[in-house]
Amino acid sequence: MMNHPHSSHKGTTNVKEEIGKLDRIRISGIGLIAYAFMAVLLIIAISTKTLPNTMIGAIFALVLMGHVFYYLGAHLPIFRSYLGGGSVFTILLTAILVATNVMPKYVVTTASGFINGMDFLGLYIVSLIASSLFKMDRKMLLKAAVRFLPVAFISMALTAVVIGIVGVIIGVGFNYAILYIAMPIMAGGVGAGIVPLSGIYAHAMGVGSAGILSKLFPTVILGNLLAIISAGLISRIFKDSKGNGHGEILRGEREEAAAAAEEIKPDYVQLGVGLIIAVMFFMIGTMLNKVFPGINAYAFIILSIVLTKAFGLLPKYYEDSVIMFGQVIVKNMTHALLAGVGLSLLDMHVLLAALSWQFVVLCLVSIVAISLISATLGKLFGLYPVEAAITAGLANNSMGGTGNVAVLAASERMNLIAFAQMGNRIGGALILVVAGILVTFMK
């Protein structure tokens, strides 16, 4: 029998077409074929313990895991609609991989070293804060900040009272509900929140801080998780509501916001300029924190950027540079950061051990109360209720910087990171001061 060259050519064409179809499926810009190759390479590197314990190894692992897990979560029906989409799925799945020992400990160490030890988290947050603030119109920024902060602080105070009252109703007591639920859930995360809070409690009670920290940590974890899920739900449920600013926080300023949000064409040199300008503001905040250690470094970072923008101290070239760099970071590294949070910060064993029904009820009450109160106050102060609920409310029930990123990623409002950080950091500092006073009467 003779071979027909046409049939052979046709078979090759079909294979190429199938490969082409697969490669048109994109996971954060990477074709499926290329992604599969890199994923196999990552699995081999992890299983043979050849993944470098360096920034390169961490980036390779976190970016690949973060992108694919986020993609899956964004397309799974239940997660996509009700559980915070890709953000929650990425955090939960990576945390489960650690809890079940599927993910080797050395990979967790590598991820944690990059996110926390090398402080990639700090670079990410300051880039995002600077980018979002410099992108805003100057007048809008000042008007929004003046209205936002009272909403955030009053919401936190009223929510604490509600938690205390519910604590009495369900039998755990007002004092316990305030000290072990309200204060830690709104203290601003771990490093700047419950760690100093545990020290304050320990000093007042005359006990070791380690035992107290173990009681506070589950509250932060569950509060953070519920805040992320709730942010995704609120943004979807009220998608077509008049109270939804679709990423704009100040009511009645849509036209100005659209003009200020004009896309800037990327420039290779300016990207590098934006990096060093963002880092400069981080250094300013860090140095001022050394002089005034009672005030969080991020509060100084936000204040210095706001003042710079308000007085027009930075030429437009440098502002555009910072905006460019911030966009590069957020578009390429957000999913990686979420994977890092799940690997290094969400301890499923600790969370599951603390899950009494009273504990869960109080954490849920905190989420519901702060969402409703901040949305209502936001409307009264001229803010969009949905944006107010997410930034002045849920962000203040999250795990500090990483929690803010996850909450805003779930609700697709990353441009509001400056407001989330403003309320979280300044509000968290106020919580520590108030807790130091209350613990002497409530211990």
GROMACS .gro file of C-alpha atoms in nm:
model
  443
    1MET     CA    1   0.000   0.000   0.000
    2MET     CA    2   0.116   0.350  -0.076
    3ASN     CA    3   0.122   0.627   0.185
    4HIS     CA    4  -0.075   0.936   0.092
    5PRO     CA    5   0.129   1.251   0.173
    6HIS     CA    6  -0.193   1.452   0.202
    7SER     CA    7  -0.325   1.244   0.494
    8SER     CA    8   0.009   1.277   0.678
    9HIS     CA    9   0.008   1.653   0.622
   10LYS     CA   10  -0.352   1.674   0.740
   11GLY     CA   11  -0.269   1.485   1.062
   12THR     CA   12   0.019   1.721   1.138
   13THR     CA   13  -0.206   2.020   1.074
   14ASN     CA   14  -0.469   1.886   1.314
   15VAL     CA   15  -0.211   1.840   1.589
   16LYS     CA   16  -0.086   2.194   1.537
   17GLU     CA   17  -0.441   2.327   1.551
   18GLU     CA   18  -0.509   2.144   1.877
   19ILE     CA   19  -0.186   2.276   2.028
   20GLY     CA   20  -0.280   2.622   1.907
   21LYS     CA   21  -0.622   2.595   2.077
   22LEU     CA   22  -0.462   2.490   2.405
   23ASP     CA   23  -0.207   2.769   2.389
   24ARG     CA   24  -0.484   3.025   2.337
   25ILE     CA   25  -0.599   2.944   2.691
   26ARG     CA   26  -0.412   3.207   2.892
   27ILE     CA   27  -0.331   3.198   3.263
   28SER     CA   28  -0.231   3.555   3.353
   29GLY     CA   29  -0.088   3.605   3.005
   30ILE     CA   30   0.095   3.268   2.979
   31GLY     CA   31  -0.030   3.011   2.724
   32LEU     CA   32  -0.140   2.674   2.866
   33ILE     CA   33   0.140   2.476   2.693
   34ALA     CA   34   0.413   2.703   2.829
   35TYR     CA   35   0.244   2.704   3.170
   36ALA     CA   36   0.224   2.324   3.183
   37PHE     CA   37   0.596   2.299   3.104
   38MET     CA   38   0.687   2.541   3.383
   39ALA     CA   39   0.448   2.370   3.626
   40VAL     CA   40   0.614   2.033   3.562
   41LEU     CA   41   0.952   2.198   3.614
   42LEU     CA   42   0.831   2.341   3.948
   43ILE     CA   43   0.699   2.002   4.065
   44ILE     CA   44   1.031   1.836   3.978
   45ALA     CA   45   1.227   2.112   4.153
   46ILE     CA   46   1.015   2.080   4.471
   47SER     CA   47   1.021   1.698   4.477
   48THR     CA   48   1.399   1.682   4.419
   49LYS     CA   49   1.463   1.969   4.665
   50THR     CA   50   1.642   2.170   4.397
   51LEU     CA   51   1.415   2.478   4.428
   52PRO     CA   52   1.657   2.753   4.538
   53ASN     CA   53   1.599   2.901   4.883
   54THR     CA   54   1.635   3.247   4.730
   55MET     CA   55   1.427   3.525   4.582
   56ILE     CA   56   1.440   3.348   4.243
   57GLY     CA   57   1.308   3.020   4.384
   58ALA     CA   58   1.034   3.201   4.576
   59ILE     CA   59   0.921   3.403   4.274
   60PHE     CA   60   0.913   3.095   4.049
   61ALA     CA   61   0.706   2.895   4.299
   62LEU     CA   62   0.470   3.171   4.415
   63VAL     CA   63   0.398   3.317   4.072
   64LEU     CA   64   0.319   2.978   3.917
   65MET     CA   65   0.107   2.860   4.210
   66GLY     CA   66  -0.062   3.197   4.258
   67HIS     CA   67  -0.161   3.240   3.892
   68VAL     CA   68  -0.304   2.891   3.841
   69PHE     CA   69  -0.487   2.875   4.175
   70TYR     CA   70  -0.635   3.221   4.118
   71TYR     CA   71  -0.743   3.115   3.767
   72LEU     CA   72  -0.916   2.805   3.905
   73GLY     CA   73  -1.091   2.998   4.186
   74ALA     CA   74  -1.207   3.266   3.943
   75HIS     CA   75  -1.373   2.999   3.725
   76LEU     CA   76  -1.517   2.760   3.988
   77PRO     CA   77  -1.893   2.839   4.020
   78ILE     CA   78  -1.930   2.845   4.401
   79PHE     CA   79  -1.600   3.020   4.473
   80ARG     CA   80  -1.651   3.264   4.187
   81SER     CA   81  -1.998   3.368   4.303
   82TYR     CA   82  -2.002   3.335   4.681
   83LEU     CA   83  -1.660   3.271   4.837
   84GLY     CA   84  -1.433   3.550   4.720
   85GLY     CA   85  -1.326   3.398   4.389
   86GLY     CA   86  -0.960   3.345   4.306
   87SER     CA   87  -0.828   3.535   4.608
   88VAL     CA   88  -0.987   3.311   4.873
   89PHE     CA   89  -0.927   2.994   4.669
   90THR     CA   90  -0.555   3.074   4.636
   91ILE     CA   91  -0.511   3.146   5.007
   92LEU     CA   92  -0.716   2.845   5.122
   93LEU     CA   93  -0.564   2.592   4.883
   94THR     CA   94  -0.204   2.688   4.963
   95ALA     CA   95  -0.285   2.679   5.337
   96ILE     CA   96  -0.443   2.333   5.299
   97LEU     CA   97  -0.137   2.209   5.108
   98VAL     CA   98   0.077   2.316   5.405
   99ALA     CA   99  -0.160   2.172   5.669
  100THR     CA  100  -0.175   1.834   5.494
  101ASN     CA  101   0.206   1.827   5.449
  102VAL     CA  102   0.170   1.808   5.070
  103MET     CA  103   0.381   2.122   5.050
  104PRO     CA  104   0.732   2.056   5.192
  105LYS     CA  105   0.837   2.277   5.484
  106TYR     CA  106   1.142   2.409   5.300
  107VAL     CA  107   0.916   2.558   5.030
  108VAL     CA  108   0.712   2.731   5.301
  109THR     CA  109   1.036   2.866   5.451
  110THR     CA  110   1.146   2.995   5.109
  111ALA     CA  111   0.809   3.164   5.048
  112SER     CA  112   0.797   3.316   5.397
  113GLY     CA  113   1.153   3.442   5.365
  114PHE     CA  114   1.067   3.626   5.044
  115ILE     CA  115   0.730   3.767   5.157
  116ASN     CA  116   0.828   3.859   5.512
  117GLY     CA  117   1.205   3.823   5.562
  118MET     CA  118   1.306   4.008   5.244
  119ASP     CA  119   0.989   4.221   5.287
  120PHE     CA  120   0.852   4.187   4.937
  121LEU     CA  121   0.521   4.263   5.110
  122GLY     CA  122   0.655   4.607   5.204
  123LEU     CA  123   0.765   4.679   4.846
  124TYR     CA  124   0.430   4.563   4.709
  125ILE     CA  125   0.222   4.773   4.950
  126VAL     CA  126   0.424   5.095   4.923
  127SER     CA  127   0.424   5.068   4.541
  128LEU     CA  128   0.050   5.019   4.539
  129ILE     CA  129  -0.017   5.300   4.790
  130ALA     CA  130   0.201   5.547   4.601
  131SER     CA  131   0.056   5.445   4.265
  132SER     CA  132  -0.308   5.475   4.377
  133LEU     CA  133  -0.256   5.810   4.555
  134PHE     CA  134  -0.059   5.976   4.276
  135LYS     CA  135  -0.321   5.856   4.026
  136MET     CA  136  -0.597   6.043   4.212
  137ASP     CA  137  -0.694   6.403   4.153
  138ARG     CA  138  -0.542   6.622   4.427
  139LYS     CA  139  -0.871   6.780   4.540
  140MET     CA  140  -1.050   6.444   4.534
  141LEU     CA  141  -0.778   6.285   4.747
  142LEU     CA  142  -0.807   6.544   5.024
  143LYS     CA  143  -1.187   6.545   5.018
  144ALA     CA  144  -1.201   6.164   5.030
  145ALA     CA  145  -0.945   6.133   5.313
  146VAL     CA  146  -1.124   6.387   5.534
  147ARG     CA  147  -1.450   6.197   5.497
  148PHE     CA  148  -1.303   5.847   5.507
  149LEU     CA  149  -1.114   5.855   5.837
  150PRO     CA  150  -1.415   5.945   6.059
  151VAL     CA  151  -1.615   5.667   5.891
  152ALA     CA  152  -1.339   5.414   5.962
  153PHE     CA  153  -1.280   5.513   6.325
  154ILE     CA  154  -1.647   5.546   6.424
  155SER     CA  155  -1.726   5.213   6.254
  156MET     CA  156  -1.453   5.040   6.455
  157ALA     CA  157  -1.576   5.187   6.784
  158LEU     CA  158  -1.942   5.098   6.726
  159THR     CA  159  -1.854   4.749   6.605
  160ALA     CA  160  -1.656   4.682   6.924
  161VAL     CA  161  -1.960   4.778   7.132
  162VAL     CA  162  -2.185   4.546   6.926
  163ILE     CA  163  -1.938   4.256   6.971
  164GLY     CA  164  -1.934   4.316   7.347
  165ILE     CA  165  -2.314   4.315   7.369
  166VAL     CA  166  -2.341   3.992   7.166
  167GLY     CA  167  -2.071   3.843   7.391
  168VAL     CA  168  -2.300   3.902   7.690
  169ILE     CA  169  -2.599   3.750   7.506
  170ILE     CA  170  -2.420   3.427   7.409
  171GLY     CA  171  -2.259   3.383   7.749
  172VAL     CA  172  -1.888   3.458   7.702
  173GLY     CA  173  -1.910   3.800   7.864
  174PHE     CA  174  -1.858   4.160   7.753
  175ASN     CA  175  -1.492   4.175   7.862
  176TYR     CA  176  -1.388   3.855   7.683
  177ALA     CA  177  -1.563   3.957   7.361
  178ILE     CA  178  -1.391   4.297   7.362
  179LEU     CA  179  -1.040   4.179   7.459
  180TYR     CA  180  -1.020   3.858   7.255
  181ILE     CA  181  -1.241   3.929   6.954
  182ALA     CA  182  -1.297   4.302   6.895
  183MET     CA  183  -0.947   4.427   6.977
  184PRO     CA  184  -0.739   4.165   6.791
  185ILE     CA  185  -0.965   4.154   6.484
  186MET     CA  186  -0.926   4.532   6.437
  187ALA     CA  187  -0.566   4.573   6.563
  188GLY     CA  188  -0.411   4.581   6.216
  189GLY     CA  189  -0.283   4.229   6.158
  190VAL     CA  190  -0.004   4.028   6.318
  191GLY     CA  191   0.329   4.212   6.333
  192ALA     CA  192   0.182   4.556   6.395
  193GLY     CA  193  -0.134   4.426   6.560
  194ILE     CA  194  -0.168   4.121   6.784
  195VAL     CA  195   0.204   4.087   6.862
  196PRO     CA  196   0.221   4.424   7.045
  197LEU     CA  197  -0.136   4.367   7.170
  198SER     CA  198  -0.031   4.039   7.335
  199GLY     CA  199   0.256   4.225   7.501
  200ILE     CA  200   0.013   4.488   7.635
  201TYR     CA  201  -0.216   4.218   7.775
  202ALA     CA  202   0.074   4.019   7.920
  203HIS     CA  203   0.215   4.321   8.101
  204ALA     CA  204  -0.124   4.412   8.251
  205MET     CA  205  -0.210   4.054   8.351
  206GLY     CA  206   0.136   3.950   8.470
  207VAL     CA  207   0.155   3.644   8.240
  208GLY     CA  208   0.363   3.535   7.939
  209SER     CA  209   0.272   3.689   7.604
  210ALA     CA  210   0.308   3.360   7.411
  211GLY     CA  211  -0.007   3.209   7.565
  212ILE     CA  212  -0.208   3.523   7.496
  213LEU     CA  213  -0.080   3.542   7.138
  214SER     CA  214  -0.207   3.187   7.074
  215LYS     CA  215  -0.556   3.304   7.183
  216LEU     CA  216  -0.548   3.615   6.961
  217PHE     CA  217  -0.409   3.454   6.644
  218PRO     CA  218  -0.720   3.247   6.549
  219THR     CA  219  -0.934   3.563   6.570
  220VAL     CA  220  -0.713   3.739   6.316
  221ILE     CA  221  -0.711   3.436   6.085
  222LEU     CA  222  -1.089   3.378   6.082
  223GLY     CA  223  -1.167   3.751   6.074
  224ASN     CA  224  -0.933   3.791   5.777
  225LEU     CA  225  -1.086   3.497   5.589
  226LEU     CA  226  -1.444   3.614   5.650
  227ALA     CA  227  -1.351   3.970   5.546
  228ILE     CA  228  -1.211   3.847   5.212
  229ILE     CA  229  -1.519   3.634   5.139
  230SER     CA  230  -1.752   3.919   5.242
  231ALA     CA  231  -1.573   4.172   5.022
  232GLY     CA  232  -1.623   3.949   4.720
  233LEU     CA  233  -1.988   3.893   4.809
  234ILE     CA  234  -2.066   4.262   4.864
  235SER     CA  235  -1.907   4.366   4.535
  236ARG     CA  236  -2.114   4.104   4.347
  237ILE     CA  237  -2.446   4.138   4.530
  238PHE     CA  238  -2.446   4.518   4.492
  239LYS     CA  239  -2.289   4.519   4.145
  240ASP     CA  240  -2.571   4.723   3.990
  241SER     CA  241  -2.660   4.925   4.300
  242LYS     CA  242  -2.647   5.305   4.304
  243GLY     CA  243  -2.435   5.271   4.617
  244ASN     CA  244  -2.159   5.100   4.418
  245GLY     CA  245  -1.884   5.337   4.307
  246HIS     CA  246  -1.713   5.064   4.101
  247GLY     CA  247  -1.378   5.151   4.254
  248GLU     CA  248  -1.440   5.522   4.318
  249ILE     CA  249  -1.486   5.606   4.686
  250LEU     CA  250  -1.619   5.964   4.669
  251ARG     CA  251  -1.978   6.012   4.553
  252GLY     CA  252  -2.046   6.248   4.262
  253GLU     CA  253  -1.685   6.264   4.140
  254ARG     CA  254  -1.697   6.008   3.857
  255GLU     CA  255  -1.599   6.244   3.574
  256GLU     CA  256  -1.296   6.384   3.758
  257ALA     CA  257  -1.193   6.032   3.855
  258ALA     CA  258  -1.216   5.912   3.495
  259ALA     CA  259  -0.997   6.199   3.380
  260ALA     CA  260  -0.740   6.131   3.653
  261ALA     CA  261  -0.738   5.759   3.573
  262GLU     CA  262  -0.617   5.811   3.215
  263GLU     CA  263  -0.387   5.526   3.114
  264ILE     CA  264  -0.016   5.606   3.103
  265LYS     CA  265   0.195   5.443   2.832
  266PRO     CA  266   0.470   5.233   2.996
  267ASP     CA  267   0.832   5.340   2.955
  268TYR     CA  268   1.120   5.109   3.050
  269VAL     CA  269   1.332   5.378   3.213
  270GLN     CA  270   1.039   5.532   3.399
  271LEU     CA  271   0.954   5.192   3.549
  272GLY     CA  272   1.292   5.198   3.722
  273VAL     CA  273   1.238   5.558   3.828
  274GLY     CA  274   0.901   5.461   3.976
  275LEU     CA  275   1.063   5.179   4.174
  276ILE     CA  276   1.317   5.406   4.342
  277ILE     CA  277   1.061   5.683   4.413
  278ALA     CA  278   0.828   5.429   4.579
  279VAL     CA  279   1.119   5.293   4.785
  280MET     CA  280   1.212   5.650   4.880
  281PHE     CA  281   0.872   5.699   5.044
  282PHE     CA  282   0.914   5.367   5.223
  283MET     CA  283   1.247   5.491   5.362
  284ILE     CA  284   1.089   5.820   5.474
  285GLY     CA  285   0.820   5.629   5.665
  286THR     CA  286   1.072   5.386   5.816
  287MET     CA  287   1.305   5.664   5.933
  288LEU     CA  288   1.021   5.867   6.087
  289ASN     CA  289   0.901   5.552   6.264
  290LYS     CA  290   1.243   5.525   6.430
  291VAL     CA  291   1.205   5.880   6.561
  292PHE     CA  292   0.840   5.828   6.664
  293PRO     CA  293   0.812   5.451   6.728
  294GLY     CA  294   0.458   5.480   6.860
  295ILE     CA  295   0.331   5.563   6.509
  296ASN     CA  296   0.328   5.289   6.246
  297ALA     CA  297   0.568   5.336   5.955
  298TYR     CA  298   0.286   5.301   5.701
  299ALA     CA  299   0.100   5.591   5.862
  300PHE     CA  300   0.406   5.807   5.788
  301ILE     CA  301   0.435   5.663   5.436
  302ILE     CA  302   0.072   5.750   5.358
  303LEU     CA  303   0.103   6.095   5.519
  304SER     CA  304   0.421   6.181   5.327
  305ILE     CA  305   0.265   6.077   4.994
  306VAL     CA  306  -0.060   6.263   5.066
  307LEU     CA  307   0.129   6.582   5.155
  308THR     CA  308   0.353   6.546   4.849
  309LYS     CA  309   0.046   6.509   4.627
  310ALA     CA  310  -0.150   6.785   4.805
  311PHE     CA  311   0.126   7.044   4.764
  312GLY     CA  312   0.229   6.929   4.415
  313LEU     CA  313   0.589   6.866   4.526
  314LEU     CA  314   0.658   6.586   4.279
  315PRO     CA  315   0.675   6.668   3.904
  316LYS     CA  316   0.431   6.478   3.681
  317TYR     CA  317   0.715   6.274   3.527
  318TYR     CA  318   0.791   6.117   3.866
  319GLU     CA  319   0.423   6.072   3.953
  320ASP     CA  320   0.367   5.889   3.623
  321SER     CA  321   0.675   5.676   3.691
  322VAL     CA  322   0.537   5.562   4.028
  323ILE     CA  323   0.196   5.488   3.872
  324MET     CA  324   0.362   5.275   3.601
  325PHE     CA  325   0.566   5.073   3.848
  326GLY     CA  326   0.269   5.019   4.077
  327GLN     CA  327   0.067   4.881   3.787
  328VAL     CA  328   0.347   4.641   3.691
  329ILE     CA  329   0.363   4.511   4.048
  330VAL     CA  330  -0.013   4.471   4.097
  331LYS     CA  331  -0.077   4.308   3.758
  332ASN     CA  332   0.206   4.055   3.791
  333MET     CA  333   0.261   3.985   4.161
  334THR     CA  334  -0.080   4.003   4.336
  335HIS     CA  335  -0.156   3.633   4.287
  336ALA     CA  336   0.195   3.540   4.402
  337LEU     CA  337   0.146   3.742   4.719
  338LEU     CA  338  -0.186   3.569   4.788
  339ALA     CA  339  -0.015   3.230   4.753
  340GLY     CA  340   0.255   3.350   4.993
  341VAL     CA  341  -0.010   3.449   5.249
  342GLY     CA  342  -0.163   3.102   5.237
  343LEU     CA  343   0.173   2.928   5.264
  344SER     CA  344   0.324   3.134   5.543
  345LEU     CA  345   0.049   3.308   5.743
  346LEU     CA  346  -0.275   3.105   5.742
  347ASP     CA  347  -0.230   2.820   5.992
  348MET     CA  348  -0.528   2.587   5.940
  349HIS     CA  349  -0.445   2.377   6.249
  350VAL     CA  350  -0.461   2.681   6.479
  351LEU     CA  351  -0.782   2.802   6.315
  352LEU     CA  352  -0.964   2.467   6.339
  353ALA     CA  353  -0.860   2.420   6.703
  354ALA     CA  354  -1.028   2.749   6.800
  355LEU     CA  355  -1.360   2.694   6.622
  356SER     CA  356  -1.614   2.697   6.906
  357TRP     CA  357  -1.961   2.818   6.804
  358GLN     CA  358  -1.931   3.127   7.025
  359PHE     CA  359  -1.599   3.219   6.862
  360VAL     CA  360  -1.742   3.183   6.510
  361VAL     CA  361  -2.057   3.382   6.600
  362LEU     CA  362  -1.855   3.673   6.741
  363CYS     CA  363  -1.627   3.685   6.436
  364LEU     CA  364  -1.932   3.681   6.206
  365VAL     CA  365  -2.094   3.957   6.414
  366SER     CA  366  -1.781   4.167   6.372
  367ILE     CA  367  -1.791   4.127   5.994
  368VAL     CA  368  -2.163   4.199   5.959
  369ALA     CA  369  -2.161   4.490   6.205
  370ILE     CA  370  -1.861   4.672   6.059
  371SER     CA  371  -1.993   4.626   5.704
  372LEU     CA  372  -2.338   4.768   5.783
  373ILE     CA  373  -2.210   5.050   6.004
  374SER     CA  374  -1.936   5.164   5.765
  375ALA     CA  375  -2.173   5.149   5.465
  376THR     CA  376  -2.433   5.358   5.650
  377LEU     CA  377  -2.180   5.611   5.778
  378GLY     CA  378  -2.011   5.619   5.439
  379LYS     CA  379  -2.336   5.725   5.275
  380LEU     CA  380  -2.386   5.997   5.538
  381PHE     CA  381  -2.032   6.128   5.481
  382GLY     CA  382  -2.063   6.134   5.102
  383LEU     CA  383  -1.885   5.808   5.019
  384TYR     CA  384  -2.015   5.519   4.811
  385PRO     CA  385  -2.154   5.265   5.063
  386VAL     CA  386  -2.002   4.961   4.888
  387GLU     CA  387  -1.653   5.115   4.882
  388ALA     CA  388  -1.694   5.237   5.241
  389ALA     CA  389  -1.798   4.891   5.359
  390ILE     CA  390  -1.493   4.734   5.193
  391THR     CA  391  -1.224   4.989   5.284
  392ALA     CA  392  -1.344   5.149   5.608
  393GLY     CA  393  -1.512   4.828   5.721
  394LEU     CA  394  -1.382   4.492   5.603
  395ALA     CA  395  -1.022   4.606   5.555
  396ASN     CA  396  -1.021   4.686   5.928
  397ASN     CA  397  -1.115   4.325   6.003
  398SER     CA  398  -0.831   4.188   5.791
  399MET     CA  399  -0.477   4.070   5.855
  400GLY     CA  400  -0.298   4.403   5.807
  401GLY     CA  401  -0.121   4.462   5.476
  402THR     CA  402  -0.166   4.113   5.333
  403GLY     CA  403  -0.529   4.112   5.441
  404ASN     CA  404  -0.591   4.448   5.275
  405VAL     CA  405  -0.449   4.316   4.949
  406ALA     CA  406  -0.667   4.002   4.964
  407VAL     CA  407  -0.985   4.196   5.056
  408LEU     CA  408  -0.934   4.442   4.770
  409ALA     CA  409  -0.835   4.167   4.525
  410ALA     CA  410  -1.153   3.975   4.607
  411SER     CA  411  -1.364   4.286   4.545
  412GLU     CA  412  -1.155   4.404   4.246
  413ARG     CA  413  -1.072   4.739   4.408
  414MET     CA  414  -0.694   4.735   4.434
  415ASN     CA  415  -0.681   5.107   4.354
  416LEU     CA  416  -0.825   5.176   4.703
  417ILE     CA  417  -0.527   5.027   4.889
  418ALA     CA  418  -0.427   5.368   5.028
  419PHE     CA  419  -0.762   5.409   5.205
  420ALA     CA  420  -0.760   5.052   5.332
  421GLN     CA  421  -0.410   5.102   5.473
  422MET     CA  422  -0.502   5.443   5.613
  423GLY     CA  423  -0.787   5.304   5.821
  424ASN     CA  424  -0.607   4.980   5.906
  425ARG     CA  425  -0.276   5.129   6.020
  426ILE     CA  426  -0.397   5.444   6.195
  427GLY     CA  427  -0.704   5.266   6.331
  428GLY     CA  428  -0.488   4.972   6.444
  429ALA     CA  429  -0.261   5.209   6.636
  430LEU     CA  430  -0.565   5.361   6.808
  431ILE     CA  431  -0.689   5.013   6.898
  432LEU     CA  432  -0.357   4.938   7.074
  433VAL     CA  433  -0.387   5.260   7.276
  434VAL     CA  434  -0.750   5.188   7.371
  435ALA     CA  435  -0.669   4.822   7.451
  436GLY     CA  436  -0.391   4.934   7.686
  437ILE     CA  437  -0.645   5.138   7.881
  438LEU     CA  438  -0.929   4.883   7.876
  439VAL     CA  439  -0.723   4.578   7.978
  440THR     CA  440  -0.650   4.733   8.320
  441PHE     CA  441  -1.026   4.737   8.392
  442MET     CA  442  -1.133   4.421   8.206
  443LYS     CA  443  -0.859   4.168   8.291
   0.00000   0.00000   0.00000
